[in-house]
Amino acid sequence: MTDQPETSATADRTFTDPEFATLALTVDGDDALDEIHDAVKGLHATATPVGTKIRTTGGALVAVVHTPQAAADDVESILHYRTEPATALATRKARTLRRRLESDEAATDADAVTAE
């Protein structure tokens, strides 16, 4: 997924570009977006046919959150986040939000085990 203008040809792209990685989440897309906005300030979200695109104020694509049509196991949403170039501001913001969502996933899992 490159940071190109949305067209009918790019609207249904898979997220396989090497500069993006994927994280499956057990929270729904709205909760994931709330966590993202709490974790990193100055990001803007835009709903698109491929999911909600998260961009910096300068317009660089940081991440995309979407809900898969065929959810597997307990996956509620998917985060596709920028990993390259490593020194880019958008990539650093993506690492921060990924760490936040991963730590929230771990806390949720621990709460679920404790409740059982």
Short mmCIF file of C-alpha atoms in Angstrom, two decimals:
data_model
loop_
_atom_site.label_atom_id
_atom_site.label_comp_id
_atom_site.label_asym_id
_atom_site.label_seq_id
_atom_site.Cartn_x
_atom_site.Cartn_y
_atom_site.Cartn_z
CA MET A 1 0.00 0.00 0.00
CA THR A 2 1.71 3.11 -1.13
CA ASP A 3 0.81 6.60 -0.10
CA GLN A 4 -0.94 7.44 -3.38
CA PRO A 5 -4.19 9.23 -4.10
CA GLU A 6 -7.26 7.00 -3.76
CA THR A 7 -8.62 5.74 -7.07
CA SER A 8 -10.87 2.86 -7.97
CA ALA A 9 -7.71 0.88 -8.75
CA THR A 10 -6.20 1.51 -5.30
CA ALA A 11 -9.39 1.38 -3.22
CA ASP A 12 -9.28 -2.40 -2.81
CA ARG A 13 -5.51 -2.85 -2.53
CA THR A 14 -4.19 -5.39 -0.12
CA PHE A 15 -1.74 -4.17 2.47
CA THR A 16 1.33 -6.00 1.23
CA ASP A 17 3.80 -3.23 0.53
CA PRO A 18 7.07 -3.83 2.38
CA GLU A 19 6.91 -0.51 4.23
CA PHE A 20 3.79 -1.62 6.13
CA ALA A 21 3.25 -4.34 8.72
CA THR A 22 0.01 -5.77 10.10
CA LEU A 23 -1.28 -6.28 13.64
CA ALA A 24 -4.52 -8.14 14.40
CA LEU A 25 -6.50 -6.54 17.25
CA THR A 26 -9.16 -7.92 19.57
CA VAL A 27 -10.79 -4.49 19.90
CA ASP A 28 -13.15 -3.04 17.34
CA GLY A 29 -12.06 -0.35 14.93
CA ASP A 30 -13.62 2.51 16.88
CA ASP A 31 -11.82 1.51 20.10
CA ALA A 32 -8.56 1.13 18.16
CA LEU A 33 -8.98 4.63 16.72
CA ASP A 34 -9.63 6.04 20.20
CA GLU A 35 -6.42 4.41 21.44
CA ILE A 36 -4.49 5.77 18.45
CA HIS A 37 -5.68 9.32 19.08
CA ASP A 38 -4.82 8.99 22.79
CA ALA A 39 -1.36 7.59 22.00
CA VAL A 40 -0.24 10.06 19.35
CA LYS A 41 -1.45 13.62 19.05
CA GLY A 42 -1.67 15.48 15.76
CA LEU A 43 -3.04 12.65 13.64
CA HIS A 44 -6.05 12.91 11.37
CA ALA A 45 -8.42 10.07 10.52
CA THR A 46 -10.31 9.75 7.26
CA ALA A 47 -12.78 6.99 6.44
CA THR A 48 -12.09 5.40 3.04
CA PRO A 49 -13.25 2.25 1.25
CA VAL A 50 -10.17 0.37 2.51
CA GLY A 51 -10.50 1.48 6.14
CA THR A 52 -9.79 4.51 8.25
CA LYS A 53 -6.54 6.13 7.14
CA ILE A 54 -4.47 7.81 9.82
CA ARG A 55 -2.23 10.64 8.58
CA THR A 56 0.08 13.22 10.05
CA THR A 57 -0.85 16.89 9.75
CA GLY A 58 1.57 17.00 6.80
CA GLY A 59 -0.41 14.28 5.03
CA ALA A 60 1.96 11.31 5.43
CA LEU A 61 0.16 8.00 5.82
CA VAL A 62 0.87 6.49 9.26
CA ALA A 63 -1.60 3.62 9.47
CA VAL A 64 -4.89 2.16 8.31
CA VAL A 65 -7.44 0.53 10.63
CA HIS A 66 -10.09 -1.70 9.13
CA THR A 67 -12.54 -4.37 10.14
CA PRO A 68 -12.17 -7.58 8.14
CA GLN A 69 -15.33 -8.87 6.48
CA ALA A 70 -14.65 -12.42 7.63
CA ALA A 71 -13.34 -12.07 11.19
CA ALA A 72 -11.22 -15.01 12.31
CA ASP A 73 -11.09 -16.12 15.95
CA ASP A 74 -11.34 -13.02 18.14
CA VAL A 75 -9.92 -10.54 15.61
CA GLU A 76 -12.13 -7.47 15.62
CA SER A 77 -9.97 -5.12 13.56
CA ILE A 78 -6.66 -4.94 11.74
CA LEU A 79 -3.97 -2.27 12.03
CA HIS A 80 -1.68 -1.75 9.04
CA TYR A 81 1.14 0.54 10.16
CA ARG A 82 4.16 2.14 8.50
CA THR A 83 7.54 0.57 9.25
CA GLU A 84 9.78 2.27 6.64
CA PRO A 85 11.63 4.54 6.28
CA ALA A 86 12.71 4.08 9.87
CA THR A 87 13.63 7.71 10.52
CA ALA A 88 10.50 9.27 9.03
CA LEU A 89 8.15 11.07 11.41
CA ALA A 90 5.18 9.02 10.18
CA THR A 91 7.07 5.79 10.91
CA ARG A 92 8.00 6.91 14.42
CA LYS A 93 4.37 7.79 15.10
CA ALA A 94 3.30 4.39 13.72
CA ARG A 95 5.72 2.61 16.10
CA THR A 96 4.28 4.54 19.03
CA LEU A 97 0.69 3.67 18.21
CA ARG A 98 1.59 0.02 17.54
CA ARG A 99 3.28 -0.25 20.96
CA ARG A 100 0.24 1.34 22.59
CA LEU A 101 -2.19 -1.05 20.92
CA GLU A 102 0.03 -4.06 21.69
CA SER A 103 0.25 -3.10 25.36
CA ASP A 104 -3.52 -2.63 25.51
CA GLU A 105 -3.96 -6.05 23.87
CA ALA A 106 -1.69 -7.61 26.52
CA ALA A 107 -3.59 -5.87 29.33
CA THR A 108 -6.93 -7.02 27.90
CA ASP A 109 -5.65 -10.59 27.63
CA ALA A 110 -4.40 -10.50 31.22
CA ASP A 111 -7.76 -9.15 32.43
CA ALA A 112 -9.57 -11.94 30.58
CA VAL A 113 -7.37 -14.61 32.19
CA THR A 114 -7.81 -13.06 35.65
CA ALA A 115 -11.60 -12.95 35.20
CA GLU A 116 -11.72 -16.67 34.40
#
